[in-house]
Every structure is written in C-alpha cells, then in structure tokens.
Amino acid sequence: GAVVSQHPSWVICKSGTSVKIECRSLDFQATTMFWYRQFPKQSLMLMATSNEGSKATYEQGVEKDKFLINHASLTLSTLTVTSAHPEDSSFYICSASNPGPTSYEQYFGPGTRLTVT
Amino acid sequence: AQSVTQLGSHVSVSEGALVLLRCNYSSSVPPYLFWYVQYPNQGLQLLLKYTTGATLVKGINGFEAEFKKSETSFHLTKPSAHMSDAAEYFCAVSDVDDKIIFGKGTRLHILP
C-alpha cells in the first residue's frame, strides 16, 4: 500500500520551454503532497506543499511563477517548470501523505530527472 | 526550528562488518524521526521510523535505530553489512505542518 508514482521518470527539454511532471498516489487519497528538488550528491530541498483544492505553499526562495503546482484531485499533483533553463536541471521528487493520525509520514515517488538543454 | 545533523558524508565499512550511521536532531517538541535510503536515480525508501513507544526501532533489510532523547540521537545500525547496502542514507525529523526536514545524507560504501 501507499504507492506514489511520478511521470515521466526522465525528461529532456529545450531551454525556454515548459515541462509538466505528474505525481499520483495510486492506492490512497492524499490531501497533501510535497515537491522536493535534489541536486547531485545533495539532500532533498522542499520546494512547496500542495493541498488539494487550494494554492500551494512555497518555501522561501522558490519562485512560484516558475514552478507552478496544481493539486486538482486527491490523487494527483502536478509541477510545471515554466520557461525552463539549464539551471533548472535537477532531480524532482514528490511525496504524499495520508490524512489522519499518520499524516506525518510521507510516501515518496521514484523521482523525475529533468535535463534542460 | 527542527534540524538534523548527519556525521560523516561518507562512511566505508567492510562487507560483514557493523554499519553505524550517526544522526543527531534538534527539535522543540517530541520528534518523529525517520531513516530513508536512496539508491542512484531513485526515490526514497523508508527504512524505519520512530514515533512513540519503544526506543529501539527495527526496520527493513536488517537495520535498526535507537532513539536516545538524552543524547538527541537516532543512530542507524546494521550488524553485518552487505554489498547491496551501498546507497545514500538520509536521517529526517518531522516538522510543523507535517513537513520533513532532511539531513545532508551519508553515502555508505561497502568494501569487499
């Protein structure tokens, strides 16, 4: 149980274009999803928290107009990197939490490798 | 604010030897603590977690960790290392709004 998927697993895009990454909770409803960014050989950096039906809450220093997050349903959140630049190349990981007494536990997706050329 | 410190960005142990990865945390409230493992180009897999109750927590793949409040530590151990244990390990602590704060990670190398 508690499986989270991401699509695509890797994507290459040209500078200036936009790319969308999907995060799905496959066997549970996730009222909250988190988006992280991970640079090579570094830890995960929380970018934003998204709650179903409301605007995402971005961490300090994360450009909300560049990283658009939508949490339209209880099983799907999307991250759109707009006008991508090479410095946006990174490993993006999402996680989802179950509502209720174990909401502190996050279930992680397999990640999406974005390369901007 | 909560924080996590992992001592040693790289740890090398021989196959069959004890694995010890160190983690200290700072938390203003009783913490929930986690250890995750990450293999190259993959997401995070939960090894074990401490919420309440027994301070010695057993996880998957033979790993365990002990919550020591007096030392604010949550070190990860495994009695006998296997080659397949080579990976990146992250210690983490829960924060407000169910956020998770991660340590910087420790790369575990297994020597044949």
PDB file of C-alpha atoms in Angstrom, chain B:
ATOM      1  CA  ALA B   1      13.152  25.053  14.220  1.00  0.00           C
ATOM      2  CA  GLN B   2      13.879  21.405  13.762  1.00  0.00           C
ATOM      3  CA  SER B   3      17.182  20.337  12.259  1.00  0.00           C
ATOM      4  CA  VAL B   4      19.142  17.183  11.557  1.00  0.00           C
ATOM      5  CA  THR B   5      22.878  16.621  11.548  1.00  0.00           C
ATOM      6  CA  GLN B   6      24.404  13.554   9.991  1.00  0.00           C
ATOM      7  CA  LEU B   7      28.006  12.976  10.970  1.00  0.00           C
ATOM      8  CA  GLY B   8      30.104  11.870   8.039  1.00  0.00           C
ATOM      9  CA  SER B   9      29.118  12.467   4.451  1.00  0.00           C
ATOM     10  CA  HIS B  10      30.859   9.206   3.515  1.00  0.00           C
ATOM     11  CA  VAL B  11      31.204   6.036   5.547  1.00  0.00           C
ATOM     12  CA  SER B  12      33.065   2.938   4.395  1.00  0.00           C
ATOM     13  CA  VAL B  13      32.738  -0.456   6.020  1.00  0.00           C
ATOM     14  CA  SER B  14      33.853  -3.911   5.017  1.00  0.00           C
ATOM     15  CA  GLU B  15      31.305  -6.467   3.957  1.00  0.00           C
ATOM     16  CA  GLY B  16      30.147  -8.310   7.061  1.00  0.00           C
ATOM     17  CA  ALA B  17      31.173  -5.516   9.412  1.00  0.00           C
ATOM     18  CA  LEU B  18      28.947  -3.374  11.596  1.00  0.00           C
ATOM     19  CA  VAL B  19      27.276  -0.416   9.967  1.00  0.00           C
ATOM     20  CA  LEU B  20      26.836   2.706  12.103  1.00  0.00           C
ATOM     21  CA  LEU B  21      25.441   5.895  10.630  1.00  0.00           C
ATOM     22  CA  ARG B  22      25.131   8.775  13.028  1.00  0.00           C
ATOM     23  CA  CYS B  23      22.268  11.234  13.282  1.00  0.00           C
ATOM     24  CA  ASN B  24      21.572  13.965  15.802  1.00  0.00           C
ATOM     25  CA  TYR B  25      18.472  16.085  15.770  1.00  0.00           C
ATOM     26  CA  SER B  26      17.211  19.295  17.217  1.00  0.00           C
ATOM     27  CA  SER B  27      13.540  19.571  17.972  1.00  0.00           C
ATOM     28  CA  SER B  28      11.433  21.733  20.205  1.00  0.00           C
ATOM     29  CA  VAL B  29       8.758  19.072  20.502  1.00  0.00           C
ATOM     30  CA  PRO B  30       8.804  15.288  20.837  1.00  0.00           C
ATOM     31  CA  PRO B  31      10.084  14.336  17.421  1.00  0.00           C
ATOM     32  CA  TYR B  32       9.071  11.851  14.839  1.00  0.00           C
ATOM     33  CA  LEU B  33      12.296  10.513  13.335  1.00  0.00           C
ATOM     34  CA  PHE B  34      12.967   8.674  10.110  1.00  0.00           C
ATOM     35  CA  TRP B  35      15.728   6.972   8.189  1.00  0.00           C
ATOM     36  CA  TYR B  36      15.428   6.734   4.428  1.00  0.00           C
ATOM     37  CA  VAL B  37      17.614   5.016   1.859  1.00  0.00           C
ATOM     38  CA  GLN B  38      18.118   6.218  -1.688  1.00  0.00           C
ATOM     39  CA  TYR B  39      19.667   4.211  -4.482  1.00  0.00           C
ATOM     40  CA  PRO B  40      21.043   6.044  -7.545  1.00  0.00           C
ATOM     41  CA  ASN B  41      18.394   7.783  -9.617  1.00  0.00           C
ATOM     42  CA  GLN B  42      15.610   6.518  -7.401  1.00  0.00           C
ATOM     43  CA  GLY B  43      13.250   7.980  -4.869  1.00  0.00           C
ATOM     44  CA  LEU B  44      13.423   7.471  -1.137  1.00  0.00           C
ATOM     45  CA  GLN B  45      12.532   4.272   0.635  1.00  0.00           C
ATOM     46  CA  LEU B  46      11.607   4.344   4.296  1.00  0.00           C
ATOM     47  CA  LEU B  47      13.900   2.135   6.360  1.00  0.00           C
ATOM     48  CA  LEU B  48      12.346   2.789   9.745  1.00  0.00           C
ATOM     49  CA  LYS B  49      10.663   5.414  11.855  1.00  0.00           C
ATOM     50  CA  TYR B  50      10.278   6.377  15.488  1.00  0.00           C
ATOM     51  CA  THR B  51       7.076   7.968  16.669  1.00  0.00           C
ATOM     52  CA  THR B  52       6.347   6.898  20.234  1.00  0.00           C
ATOM     53  CA  GLY B  53       6.876   3.875  22.426  1.00  0.00           C
ATOM     54  CA  ALA B  54       9.848   1.565  22.202  1.00  0.00           C
ATOM     55  CA  THR B  55      13.046   3.481  21.617  1.00  0.00           C
ATOM     56  CA  LEU B  56      14.731   0.686  19.676  1.00  0.00           C
ATOM     57  CA  VAL B  57      13.145   0.568  16.270  1.00  0.00           C
ATOM     58  CA  LYS B  58      13.614  -2.236  13.794  1.00  0.00           C
ATOM     59  CA  GLY B  59      13.300  -1.619  10.108  1.00  0.00           C
ATOM     60  CA  ILE B  60      13.690  -3.341   6.818  1.00  0.00           C
ATOM     61  CA  ASN B  61      16.812  -5.058   5.488  1.00  0.00           C
ATOM     62  CA  GLY B  62      18.128  -5.742   8.994  1.00  0.00           C
ATOM     63  CA  PHE B  63      18.532  -2.115  10.002  1.00  0.00           C
ATOM     64  CA  GLU B  64      17.604  -0.710  13.362  1.00  0.00           C
ATOM     65  CA  ALA B  65      17.910   2.608  15.160  1.00  0.00           C
ATOM     66  CA  GLU B  66      17.699   3.711  18.749  1.00  0.00           C
ATOM     67  CA  PHE B  67      16.084   6.927  19.868  1.00  0.00           C
ATOM     68  CA  LYS B  68      18.086   8.464  22.706  1.00  0.00           C
ATOM     69  CA  LYS B  69      16.372  11.558  23.977  1.00  0.00           C
ATOM     70  CA  SER B  70      19.177  12.491  26.371  1.00  0.00           C
ATOM     71  CA  GLU B  71      21.658  12.488  23.513  1.00  0.00           C
ATOM     72  CA  THR B  72      19.204  13.791  20.884  1.00  0.00           C
ATOM     73  CA  SER B  73      20.421  10.996  18.674  1.00  0.00           C
ATOM     74  CA  PHE B  74      18.891   8.462  16.331  1.00  0.00           C
ATOM     75  CA  HIS B  75      21.808   6.424  15.008  1.00  0.00           C
ATOM     76  CA  LEU B  76      21.240   3.739  12.387  1.00  0.00           C
ATOM     77  CA  THR B  77      22.922   0.365  12.721  1.00  0.00           C
ATOM     78  CA  LYS B  78      23.128  -2.975  10.991  1.00  0.00           C
ATOM     79  CA  PRO B  79      25.142  -5.858  12.458  1.00  0.00           C
ATOM     80  CA  SER B  80      26.561  -7.144   9.190  1.00  0.00           C
ATOM     81  CA  ALA B  81      26.950  -5.077   6.053  1.00  0.00           C
ATOM     82  CA  HIS B  82      26.040  -6.458   2.667  1.00  0.00           C
ATOM     83  CA  MET B  83      27.173  -5.178  -0.700  1.00  0.00           C
ATOM     84  CA  SER B  84      23.576  -4.288  -1.530  1.00  0.00           C
ATOM     85  CA  ASP B  85      23.553  -1.799   1.379  1.00  0.00           C
ATOM     86  CA  ALA B  86      25.705   0.611  -0.599  1.00  0.00           C
ATOM     87  CA  ALA B  87      23.488   3.673  -1.023  1.00  0.00           C
ATOM     88  CA  GLU B  88      22.744   7.145   0.297  1.00  0.00           C
ATOM     89  CA  TYR B  89      21.079   7.306   3.692  1.00  0.00           C
ATOM     90  CA  PHE B  90      19.066  10.226   4.996  1.00  0.00           C
ATOM     91  CA  CYS B  91      18.025  10.897   8.546  1.00  0.00           C
ATOM     92  CA  ALA B  92      14.965  13.108   8.906  1.00  0.00           C
ATOM     93  CA  VAL B  93      12.769  14.704  11.531  1.00  0.00           C
ATOM     94  CA  SER B  94       9.187  15.796  11.304  1.00  0.00           C
ATOM     95  CA  ASP B  95       8.402  19.483  11.377  1.00  0.00           C
ATOM     96  CA  VAL B  96       5.265  21.560  11.661  1.00  0.00           C
ATOM     97  CA  ASP B  97       2.579  21.074   9.045  1.00  0.00           C
ATOM     98  CA  ASP B  98       3.840  17.517   8.515  1.00  0.00           C
ATOM     99  CA  LYS B  99       6.922  18.741   6.692  1.00  0.00           C
ATOM    100  CA  ILE B 100      10.053  16.632   6.891  1.00  0.00           C
ATOM    101  CA  ILE B 101      13.489  18.096   7.485  1.00  0.00           C
ATOM    102  CA  PHE B 102      16.280  16.010   5.985  1.00  0.00           C
ATOM    103  CA  GLY B 103      19.886  15.696   6.965  1.00  0.00           C
ATOM    104  CA  LYS B 104      22.527  16.128   4.302  1.00  0.00           C
ATOM    105  CA  GLY B 105      22.873  12.426   3.801  1.00  0.00           C
ATOM    106  CA  THR B 106      25.581   9.826   4.294  1.00  0.00           C
ATOM    107  CA  ARG B 107      26.936   7.788   1.425  1.00  0.00           C
ATOM    108  CA  LEU B 108      27.609   4.236   2.615  1.00  0.00           C
ATOM    109  CA  HIS B 109      30.366   2.359   0.781  1.00  0.00           C
ATOM    110  CA  ILE B 110      30.793  -1.367   1.266  1.00  0.00           C
ATOM    111  CA  LEU B 111      34.289  -2.736   0.795  1.00  0.00           C
ATOM    112  CA  PRO B 112      34.657  -6.331  -0.437  1.00  0.00           C
TER     113      PRO B 112
END
